[in-house]
Each structure stands twice: as C-alpha cells, then as structure tokens.
Coordinates of C-alpha atoms in Angstrom, one line a residue:
M1 CA -42.2 -14.0 -35.6
Q2 CA -42.1 -10.8 -37.4
A3 CA -42.6 -7.2 -35.4
S4 CA -45.0 -4.8 -37.1
K5 CA -44.6 -1.1 -36.7
S6 CA -45.9 0.5 -33.6
P7 CA -47.7 3.7 -33.1
V8 CA -45.1 6.9 -33.2
V9 CA -44.2 7.6 -29.4
K10 CA -43.5 11.1 -28.1
P11 CA -39.8 11.9 -27.5
N12 CA -40.2 12.6 -23.9
L13 CA -42.1 9.2 -23.5
G14 CA -39.5 7.4 -25.3
S15 CA -36.7 8.6 -23.0
R16 CA -38.9 7.3 -20.0
L17 CA -39.2 4.0 -21.9
R18 CA -35.4 3.2 -22.5
P19 CA -35.0 1.1 -19.3
T20 CA -37.9 -1.3 -20.4
T21 CA -36.2 -1.8 -24.0
L22 CA -33.9 -4.4 -22.8
S23 CA -36.7 -6.2 -20.9
V24 CA -39.0 -6.1 -23.9
A25 CA -36.2 -7.6 -26.1
L26 CA -35.2 -10.3 -23.8
L27 CA -39.0 -11.0 -23.2
A28 CA -39.4 -11.3 -27.0
L29 CA -36.4 -13.3 -27.3
L30 CA -36.9 -15.7 -24.5
G31 CA -40.6 -16.0 -25.0
G32 CA -40.3 -16.9 -28.6
A33 CA -40.2 -20.8 -27.8
A34 CA -43.3 -20.5 -25.7
L35 CA -45.4 -18.1 -27.5
P36 CA -48.3 -19.7 -29.5
A37 CA -48.1 -19.3 -33.3
Q38 CA -50.4 -16.3 -33.4
A39 CA -50.0 -12.5 -33.3
V40 CA -49.1 -10.9 -29.9
Q41 CA -49.7 -7.2 -29.2
L42 CA -47.6 -5.6 -26.2
Y43 CA -48.3 -2.6 -24.1
V44 CA -46.4 -0.5 -21.7
D45 CA -47.8 1.5 -18.9
T46 CA -46.3 5.0 -19.0
Q47 CA -46.2 5.5 -15.2
T48 CA -45.4 2.0 -13.9
Q49 CA -43.2 1.0 -16.9
Q50 CA -44.8 -2.4 -16.9
V51 CA -45.4 -4.4 -19.9
F52 CA -48.9 -6.0 -20.7
T53 CA -50.6 -7.9 -23.6
S54 CA -53.7 -6.0 -23.5
P55 CA -54.7 -2.4 -23.9
G56 CA -55.6 -0.2 -20.8
I57 CA -55.4 3.4 -19.3
N58 CA -52.1 4.8 -19.7
R59 CA -50.8 2.0 -21.8
V60 CA -49.0 2.6 -25.2
K61 CA -48.9 -0.1 -27.7
L62 CA -45.4 -1.1 -28.5
S63 CA -45.5 -3.7 -31.1
E64 CA -47.3 -6.7 -32.6
F65 CA -45.7 -9.9 -33.3
E66 CA -47.0 -12.1 -35.9
E67 CA -45.9 -15.7 -36.8
V68 CA -43.7 -16.1 -39.7
N69 CA -42.3 -19.5 -39.5
E70 CA -42.7 -21.5 -36.3
A71 CA -39.1 -22.7 -36.6
V72 CA -37.7 -19.1 -36.9
G73 CA -39.5 -18.1 -33.5
K74 CA -38.1 -20.7 -31.4
V75 CA -34.7 -20.5 -29.6
P76 CA -32.8 -24.0 -29.4
P77 CA -32.2 -25.0 -25.8
E78 CA -28.5 -24.7 -26.1
E79 CA -28.5 -21.1 -27.2
L80 CA -31.1 -20.4 -24.4
K81 CA -28.7 -22.1 -21.8
T82 CA -25.7 -20.0 -23.2
L83 CA -27.8 -16.7 -23.1
E84 CA -28.9 -17.3 -19.5
T85 CA -25.2 -18.1 -18.4
R86 CA -24.1 -14.7 -20.1
L87 CA -26.7 -13.0 -18.2
R88 CA -25.7 -14.5 -14.8
Q89 CA -22.2 -13.6 -15.6
Q90 CA -23.1 -10.0 -16.6
K91 CA -25.1 -9.9 -13.2
K92 CA -22.1 -10.9 -11.2
K93 CA -19.8 -8.6 -12.7
E94 CA -22.1 -5.7 -11.9
E95 CA -22.5 -6.9 -8.4
L96 CA -18.6 -7.0 -8.1
K97 CA -18.2 -3.6 -9.3
A98 CA -20.7 -2.3 -7.1
A99 CA -19.0 -3.9 -4.0
E100 CA -15.6 -2.4 -5.0
E101 CA -17.0 0.9 -5.4
L102 CA -18.8 0.7 -2.1
T103 CA -15.5 -0.7 -0.2
A104 CA -13.6 2.1 -1.9
A105 CA -16.1 4.7 -0.8
L106 CA -16.0 3.5 2.8
T107 CA -12.4 3.0 3.1
P108 CA -10.7 6.2 4.6
K109 CA -8.0 7.8 2.6
E110 CA -4.5 7.5 3.8
N111 CA -3.1 10.7 5.4
W112 CA 0.8 11.5 5.9
S113 CA -0.3 12.1 9.5
D114 CA -1.4 8.4 9.7
R115 CA 2.4 7.5 9.4
I116 CA 3.7 9.7 12.5
S117 CA 4.5 7.7 15.7
L118 CA 4.6 9.2 19.2
R119 CA 7.1 8.1 21.9
G120 CA 9.4 9.4 24.5
Y121 CA 11.4 8.7 27.7
A122 CA 12.2 10.4 31.0
Q123 CA 14.9 10.2 33.4
L124 CA 14.8 11.1 37.3
R125 CA 18.3 11.4 38.8
Y126 CA 19.6 11.5 42.2
N127 CA 23.2 12.2 43.1
Q128 CA 24.4 11.9 46.6
P129 CA 28.0 13.0 47.6
I130 CA 29.6 10.7 50.2
S131 CA 33.1 12.1 50.6
G132 CA 35.5 14.7 49.1
D133 CA 35.1 18.2 48.2
S134 CA 31.6 18.0 47.1
V135 CA 30.7 21.7 47.7
N136 CA 32.9 22.8 44.7
L137 CA 32.3 19.5 42.6
A138 CA 30.8 20.2 39.1
S139 CA 30.4 18.6 35.7
P140 CA 29.4 20.0 32.3
G141 CA 27.6 16.7 31.6
D142 CA 25.3 16.9 34.5
K143 CA 24.2 20.2 35.9
F144 CA 22.6 18.3 39.0
I145 CA 26.2 17.6 40.3
S146 CA 26.8 20.7 42.4
D147 CA 26.3 22.0 45.7
N148 CA 23.0 21.4 47.5
Q149 CA 21.5 19.4 44.6
N150 CA 19.5 16.0 44.9
F151 CA 16.8 15.0 42.7
G152 CA 16.6 16.4 39.1
L153 CA 14.7 15.5 36.1
R154 CA 17.5 14.8 33.9
R155 CA 15.8 14.2 30.6
A156 CA 12.0 14.6 29.6
R157 CA 11.6 14.1 25.9
V158 CA 8.9 13.3 23.4
V159 CA 9.6 12.2 19.8
L160 CA 7.4 12.6 16.7
S161 CA 8.6 10.9 13.9
G162 CA 7.7 9.0 10.6
Q163 CA 8.2 7.9 7.0
V164 CA 5.7 10.4 5.8
T165 CA 6.4 9.7 2.1
D166 CA 8.5 7.0 0.2
H167 CA 11.5 9.5 0.3
L168 CA 10.8 11.9 3.3
Y169 CA 11.3 10.9 6.9
V170 CA 10.7 13.5 9.6
Y171 CA 11.9 13.6 13.4
I172 CA 11.1 16.1 15.9
Q173 CA 12.2 15.8 19.6
P174 CA 11.5 18.8 22.0
E175 CA 13.0 18.5 25.4
F176 CA 11.3 19.6 28.8
N177 CA 14.3 20.6 31.0
S178 CA 13.9 21.3 34.6
G179 CA 17.6 21.8 35.2
P180 CA 18.7 25.3 36.3
D181 CA 20.7 27.4 34.0
A182 CA 23.4 30.0 35.0
G183 CA 21.9 32.8 36.5
D184 CA 18.4 31.4 36.6
L185 CA 17.6 29.4 39.9
Q186 CA 14.1 28.4 38.8
G187 CA 15.2 26.7 35.6
G188 CA 12.6 24.8 33.6
K189 CA 12.3 25.4 29.8
V190 CA 11.3 23.8 26.5
Q191 CA 13.9 23.6 23.6
I192 CA 14.5 21.8 20.4
R193 CA 16.7 18.9 20.5
D194 CA 16.2 17.6 17.2
F195 CA 14.2 18.9 14.2
Y196 CA 15.3 17.3 10.8
S197 CA 14.1 15.7 7.8
D198 CA 15.9 12.7 6.0
I199 CA 15.6 13.0 2.3
S200 CA 16.3 9.7 0.4
F201 CA 17.2 9.2 -3.2
D202 CA 16.6 5.5 -3.7
D203 CA 13.7 3.3 -3.1
R204 CA 15.8 1.2 -0.4
R205 CA 16.8 4.5 1.4
E206 CA 20.6 3.7 1.5
Y207 CA 21.4 7.2 0.3
R208 CA 19.8 10.1 2.3
V209 CA 20.5 13.7 3.3
R210 CA 19.6 15.0 6.8
A211 CA 18.8 18.7 6.8
G212 CA 18.0 20.6 10.2
V213 CA 19.1 20.2 13.8
S214 CA 20.5 16.9 14.3
K215 CA 23.3 15.0 16.0
V216 CA 26.9 15.6 14.7
P217 CA 28.3 12.3 13.5
Y218 CA 31.4 12.1 15.4
G219 CA 32.5 9.2 17.5
F220 CA 30.1 6.4 19.0
E221 CA 28.8 7.8 22.5
I222 CA 27.8 11.1 21.1
L223 CA 25.5 9.4 18.6
Q224 CA 24.4 6.7 21.2
S225 CA 21.1 7.9 22.7
S226 CA 21.0 8.6 26.7
Q227 CA 18.1 6.3 26.6
N228 CA 20.3 3.5 25.8
R229 CA 23.6 4.5 27.2
L230 CA 24.9 2.4 30.2
A231 CA 27.1 5.0 32.1
M232 CA 25.5 8.1 33.6
D233 CA 27.1 10.5 31.3
R234 CA 28.9 10.7 28.1
A235 CA 32.9 10.8 28.5
D236 CA 34.0 14.5 28.6
A237 CA 36.8 13.8 26.3
V238 CA 34.6 12.9 23.5
N239 CA 31.5 14.9 24.2
I240 CA 33.5 18.2 24.3
A241 CA 33.7 17.7 20.4
S242 CA 29.8 18.7 20.3
R243 CA 28.4 19.6 23.5
D244 CA 24.5 18.6 23.5
E245 CA 25.7 16.5 20.6
R246 CA 23.7 18.4 18.0
D247 CA 24.1 21.5 15.6
M248 CA 22.4 22.9 12.6
G249 CA 23.5 21.9 9.3
L250 CA 23.4 19.2 6.4
M251 CA 24.5 15.7 6.9
F252 CA 24.9 13.0 4.2
Y253 CA 24.6 9.4 5.2
W254 CA 25.1 6.0 3.3
A255 CA 24.6 2.4 4.4
P256 CA 23.4 -0.8 2.6
A257 CA 19.9 -1.7 3.5
H258 CA 21.0 -4.8 5.4
I259 CA 23.5 -3.0 7.6
R260 CA 20.8 -0.2 8.3
D261 CA 18.7 -3.1 9.8
R262 CA 21.8 -4.3 11.7
F263 CA 22.2 -0.7 13.3
R264 CA 18.5 -0.7 14.4
D265 CA 18.6 -4.4 15.6
L266 CA 21.6 -3.5 17.9
V267 CA 19.4 -1.0 19.6
R268 CA 16.2 -2.9 19.7
S269 CA 17.9 -6.1 21.1
G270 CA 19.1 -4.2 24.1
L271 CA 22.8 -4.4 23.0
K272 CA 23.3 -0.5 23.6
G273 CA 24.1 0.4 19.8
S274 CA 24.4 4.0 18.6
G275 CA 21.6 3.8 16.1
D276 CA 21.6 4.2 12.4
Y277 CA 24.1 7.1 11.3
G278 CA 25.3 5.3 8.2
V279 CA 28.4 3.4 7.4
L280 CA 29.6 6.6 5.9
G281 CA 28.5 10.1 7.3
L282 CA 29.6 13.4 6.0
G283 CA 28.5 16.9 7.2
I284 CA 28.6 20.6 7.4
Y285 CA 27.3 22.5 10.2
N286 CA 27.7 25.9 12.1
G287 CA 29.9 24.5 15.0
Q288 CA 28.7 26.8 17.7
G289 CA 26.6 24.1 19.3
L290 CA 23.0 23.2 19.9
N291 CA 20.5 26.3 19.8
R292 CA 23.5 28.8 19.7
V293 CA 23.7 31.7 17.4
E294 CA 26.2 31.2 14.5
L295 CA 29.1 33.9 15.1
N296 CA 31.2 33.6 12.1
D297 CA 31.2 32.7 8.3
N298 CA 33.1 29.4 8.9
L299 CA 31.4 26.0 8.8
H300 CA 32.6 23.1 10.5
T301 CA 33.0 19.7 8.5
V302 CA 32.9 16.3 9.8
A303 CA 33.3 12.8 8.6
R304 CA 32.7 9.3 10.2
L305 CA 33.2 5.9 8.9
T306 CA 32.1 2.9 10.9
Y307 CA 31.1 -0.8 10.3
P308 CA 29.2 -3.3 12.5
F309 CA 30.6 -6.7 11.9
K310 CA 28.7 -9.9 12.6
F311 CA 30.7 -13.1 13.2
D312 CA 29.6 -16.6 12.6
N313 CA 28.8 -17.1 16.2
G314 CA 26.4 -14.2 16.2
Q315 CA 28.7 -11.8 17.9
F316 CA 28.7 -8.2 16.9
F317 CA 31.7 -6.0 16.7
E318 CA 32.0 -2.4 15.4
A319 CA 34.9 -0.2 14.7
G320 CA 35.3 3.3 13.2
I321 CA 37.2 6.6 12.7
S322 CA 35.8 10.0 13.0
A323 CA 37.3 13.6 12.2
L324 CA 36.1 17.2 12.4
T325 CA 37.4 20.6 11.7
G326 CA 36.4 24.3 11.8
K327 CA 36.7 27.6 13.7
Y328 CA 34.9 27.9 16.9
V329 CA 34.2 31.5 18.6
P330 CA 34.6 31.1 22.2
K331 CA 33.0 33.2 24.9
S332 CA 35.0 35.3 27.4
S333 CA 34.5 37.3 30.4
Q334 CA 36.6 39.5 32.8
I335 CA 38.7 37.6 35.3
S336 CA 41.2 38.7 38.0
V337 CA 44.9 37.6 37.2
G338 CA 47.4 38.5 40.0
G339 CA 45.0 41.3 41.1
I340 CA 44.5 42.7 37.6
N341 CA 41.1 42.3 35.9
V342 CA 41.7 40.8 32.4
T343 CA 39.4 39.7 29.7
P344 CA 41.0 37.0 27.6
T345 CA 41.1 38.0 23.8
F346 CA 40.8 35.7 20.8
D347 CA 40.4 36.0 17.1
N348 CA 36.9 37.1 16.6
R349 CA 36.9 35.2 13.2
G350 CA 37.3 31.9 15.5
V351 CA 39.9 29.6 16.7
Q352 CA 41.0 26.5 15.1
D353 CA 38.9 23.6 16.3
E354 CA 39.9 20.2 14.9
R355 CA 40.3 16.6 16.2
M356 CA 40.2 13.1 15.0
G357 CA 39.2 10.0 17.0
V358 CA 38.6 6.2 16.9
H359 CA 36.2 4.0 18.4
A360 CA 35.5 0.1 18.7
V361 CA 32.6 -1.9 20.5
L362 CA 32.5 -5.4 21.2
Y363 CA 28.8 -5.8 22.0
P364 CA 27.8 -7.4 25.4
Q365 CA 27.0 -10.9 24.3
P366 CA 27.3 -11.5 27.1
F367 CA 30.6 -9.7 27.8
G368 CA 31.4 -6.6 26.1
L369 CA 33.9 -3.9 25.8
Q370 CA 33.5 -0.3 24.6
G371 CA 36.2 2.6 24.2
E372 CA 36.9 5.7 22.3
W373 CA 40.0 8.0 22.1
N374 CA 40.6 11.2 20.4
W375 CA 43.3 13.8 19.8
G376 CA 43.5 17.3 18.3
N377 CA 43.7 21.0 18.9
S378 CA 40.6 23.3 20.4
P379 CA 40.3 26.8 21.9
M380 CA 41.8 26.9 25.3
L381 CA 42.7 29.5 27.8
S382 CA 46.4 30.4 27.7
V383 CA 48.8 29.7 30.6
D384 CA 48.8 33.5 31.3
R385 CA 45.1 33.7 31.2
K386 CA 45.3 36.6 28.6
R387 CA 44.3 34.8 25.5
I388 CA 42.2 31.9 24.1
E389 CA 44.1 30.0 21.3
S390 CA 44.2 26.5 19.9
T391 CA 45.8 24.0 22.1
S392 CA 46.4 20.5 21.8
L393 CA 44.1 17.9 23.6
N394 CA 43.7 14.1 24.1
G395 CA 41.7 11.7 26.0
G396 CA 38.9 9.0 25.9
Y397 CA 37.5 6.3 27.8
V398 CA 37.3 2.4 28.2
Q399 CA 34.1 0.6 29.5
A400 CA 33.6 -3.1 30.2
M401 CA 30.1 -4.7 30.7
Y402 CA 28.4 -7.8 31.1
K403 CA 24.7 -8.7 30.1
L404 CA 22.7 -11.1 31.9
D405 CA 19.2 -12.0 31.3
N406 CA 17.0 -13.9 33.8
A407 CA 13.3 -14.2 35.2
L408 CA 13.7 -10.8 37.0
G409 CA 14.7 -8.9 33.9
S410 CA 17.9 -7.8 32.0
W411 CA 21.1 -6.9 34.2
I412 CA 24.1 -5.3 32.8
P413 CA 27.1 -4.5 35.5
Y414 CA 29.7 -2.2 34.1
I415 CA 32.8 -0.1 34.9
K416 CA 33.9 2.8 33.1
W417 CA 37.3 4.6 33.3
Q418 CA 37.9 8.0 31.6
R419 CA 40.5 10.6 31.3
Y420 CA 40.9 14.0 29.7
D421 CA 43.5 16.8 29.2
G422 CA 42.3 19.6 27.0
S423 CA 40.0 22.6 26.6
E424 CA 36.3 23.0 27.8
K425 CA 35.5 25.1 24.7
F426 CA 31.8 25.5 25.4
S427 CA 32.3 26.9 29.1
T428 CA 33.3 30.8 29.6
N429 CA 37.0 31.6 28.7
A430 CA 37.4 28.0 27.3
P431 CA 39.4 26.7 30.4
R432 CA 41.6 23.7 30.6
S433 CA 40.1 20.5 31.9
H434 CA 42.1 17.9 33.8
L435 CA 39.9 14.8 34.4
R436 CA 40.3 11.4 35.8
E437 CA 37.2 9.4 36.8
T438 CA 36.0 5.9 37.5
E439 CA 32.4 4.7 37.6
V440 CA 31.1 1.1 38.5
G441 CA 27.3 0.6 38.3
V442 CA 24.6 -1.7 37.3
E443 CA 21.6 -1.4 35.1
W444 CA 18.4 -3.2 35.7
Q445 CA 15.5 -3.4 33.1
P446 CA 12.7 -5.4 34.8
M447 CA 10.5 -4.6 31.7
P448 CA 11.1 -2.9 28.4
E449 CA 9.4 0.5 29.7
L450 CA 11.4 0.8 32.9
E451 CA 15.1 1.0 33.7
L452 CA 17.1 1.6 37.1
V453 CA 20.7 2.3 37.4
L454 CA 22.8 2.4 40.5
A455 CA 26.4 3.7 40.4
Y456 CA 29.3 4.8 42.5
A457 CA 31.6 7.4 40.8
N458 CA 35.2 8.4 42.0
M459 CA 35.7 11.9 40.5
D460 CA 38.9 14.0 40.1
R461 CA 37.9 16.9 37.8
T462 CA 38.3 20.5 37.2
N463 CA 35.4 22.9 38.1
V464 CA 35.3 24.6 34.8
N465 CA 32.3 26.8 35.8
T466 CA 34.4 29.1 38.2
F467 CA 37.5 31.1 38.1
V468 CA 39.2 31.3 41.5
P469 CA 41.3 34.5 41.7
S470 CA 43.2 33.2 44.7
L471 CA 44.4 30.1 42.8
N472 CA 44.9 32.3 39.7
G473 CA 42.9 29.5 37.9
Y474 CA 40.2 26.9 38.0
R475 CA 39.7 24.5 41.1
Q476 CA 40.7 20.8 41.0
V477 CA 38.1 19.0 42.8
K478 CA 38.2 15.2 44.1
A479 CA 34.9 13.5 45.6
D480 CA 33.1 10.4 45.7
M481 CA 29.4 10.1 44.8
L482 CA 26.6 7.7 44.8
R483 CA 24.2 8.1 41.9
A484 CA 20.9 6.6 40.8
Q485 CA 18.7 7.2 37.9
L486 CA 15.1 6.0 37.0
Q487 CA 14.1 5.8 33.4
W488 CA 10.8 5.3 31.9
N489 CA 10.2 4.6 28.3
F490 CA 6.7 5.3 26.5

C-alpha cells in the first residue's frame, strides 16, 4: 500500500497524538497481510485517542492507504513472527526495569546507625570476711573489700560498637558505678570507660590506629575484660602499670587477618582470651590514668608484642612481652612522721615510671596455665616518708585452671597465686605495697548469659589507703575471705 497525505493537524493536537503513532504504524504493518486490496482511511478520536476507519465527531483523518502492489503490502510469516518476538522481548525488558525501580524505591537506604550493636554486662559481688583483721583490710582492685561492706554492683556497663564504614570502627562503653568513692559515702556515678575509633588503612583492617580513651596495650590481664577473667580481680603487680587499664592517647595495632580471627575465637569459645589488641601494639598516652587530668607535658609510650600459636592438636598457646616508660605526677598529702607533719615532695615535672613484663598463656583445653611477671621503677614514697622518688618494683602471678563442659554447663576451677613488692603509684603519697595472696575458686556458666563465681582468698596485703602515724607507715593486713560474683551478659 501507499499512504496519501493527510490533512494538516494543529501542533497541540499533534503532541497529544504522539502516543498513538506507534500503534498506527504497527497496525499498518501488521494489518498489511490481512487488509483487502483497496484504499483504507484511518481516523483518530482527539479525546479518546482511539483509531477508527470511518469519520465521526471529534475524529481527525490520519491517512489513506491505497493498494500499490499486493505483494508489497503483505508481511511474510517469518518476518511477522520475528517482529512479534522482538515486541515480547521489549515488553519483558520494560517490565523487568519497572520491577527493579519499584524494588529500589521500596528498599530502605542503609544508614551507618544500622551497623551499631548494643550489648553489655553487670556483676553483683559479695565479700564476706571469715577470719583475720578484716576491719583494716583494703584492696585497690575492689572497693567493696573494706569494713562493713557486703553486696556491691561491681560492674554495670553498656557497649555501643560497630564497623560504621569500611575503614572506621567505633566503640563506646560507659559505666554505671555504684561503688563508694573517697569522701563520698553515697557513691554512684556514670563515667566513660572507653570512647575510641579504630581507623584502618587497608581492606582487611590489618593496620589500624585507635584514637581516644582505650586500654593501654601492656601485659595480658590488663587487656582481658573482667567479663572474661576467671579470678575476681587483676593481679596488683601488673594492674598498677595502668590502674583502670585505660588512658587517653593514640595506639597503633597490627595483626594478620587470620590472627585477628584467632584472637576473637579465643574469647567467643570461652577460653578466656584477652581480645584483639594486635600482634604488635604501639602507643602514646597521657599516663595519669583513666579520666584524670594530664599534669605534665610528658607522654607515656608503650609497646607490646604477642602471638597466639595453634598446634596441630588444636591447643592454643600465647606468649608475649611488653614495656612502657614515661613520667608520672603523683598525688601527695600531709602525714605525721615522728610527730611532725610532713607533705612528701617530688619533681613536679613527673617521676620516672618504667617497666617491662612477660606473659604466657596455655589456654584451658581442658588444662590451662597463665602467668605474668614484670620489673621496673615507679614513683614510691621514700623510707624517711619525705619524698616520692622512682624506686624498683617486681611482681606477678601464676594461675592454673581446668575447663570442664557437661550437661549442667561449663565449669572452670582455678587457683591463682600472686606477689608484689613495689609502689602503689595511683594512691595518695604512692606508698609501698607488699602483697602475697592466694585465691581458689570455680566459675560456673550454666548458660551463655549467666555466670557464677565462688572463691576463697587468703590475703596478706598493705592497706595503702590510710597512713598510720603510730606505725610511721601503712598497715600490713592479713585476712581470709569468701567471695561470690553473679554476672549476667546481655
């Protein structure tokens, strides 16, 4: 067929007729084989956009088709089938595209807050003296060890953490502390225990810088969470390196990806790991302790190297070495020495504080051993009680344990012996501490969210909280105590 010219259509009408152009063309093409060999006139309704073969109200003539050659007006069946296939394929593509656009529109956009997790734990502790001078007994590691103390909320912590981007991890841990502070019988406060970000430099996050308030990478027990630790308290000899275990600064950690996984597995499996603080840890920090004001321009530096070996039989063994150095500014107050009031003096630029230590852990599979020892120099009250100067220290601990799993849950009996001779630098006047202590206990975990620890402790320790003028020093106290702790994880 051959199309004749149609009447001129107004521009505004032409724009309205565009959607019908394809329909008309297809009709003309597909109808070619079926149309009779005579002229056909086509009209379109300007309101409904429908195509008619006869004139009428609101109908505009589109074109007139006349027979030219019967063969030319016909479409071979093969071409018609191909055209139909193409039309179906085009329709399918359009439907798929529309479905994808709808799915994208209905899918919520990912927000960094979706990657944040919330967890926490709490510890309810009970201490009961059974013999000895319990009235004068005190421990820097547990403020509930003192006269007329029984139940205490040892820990109450909530953790917000998450890998918010591919290269940024955040960790925020406040603590709700019910323990009494010096001069505050009511006690109870909220404070920051951790607030840091890990900034990684590679896709596998093997290299990272930790900025903010975080743990000081020294030793093993300092880094081991009290949520995972077996014994009631950390050993004084090691913990005095960084009381409260944390400080403000910058830390660098490195570990291969598979070793980072191993560190995490040692915690998740209940083997009492220290957590992921790298194979190599380096750091600079204030050195005055957690949530304490910096008092000099000197920064502490710390280095730690450790490696968790895995033997062919599945046994894990970890060994490492640590060191730190800096100048610490102690706190002094007036004491009576031989009837004369004296306030110990010290270099206000800080007193040398340095030490090195070693640690080794044979993880309980089922039998385990754990130990640390360190040596160094730290601020300590002089023998004549007039000065605070850098003096030598040494001490550590050894712990044996056995892990047993049965139908009633997981059981880990343990025995821990510790000793320490050195300064208690975080206490007023940095007194000398003499400590010998043995603790025997068992941890029972009937379910992952619940733990109960029962222990007996034989203590021989210096009460570093109170200077006794009549003794011209600090009282040495011996006592036996039963201790219990209930921990719930959430």
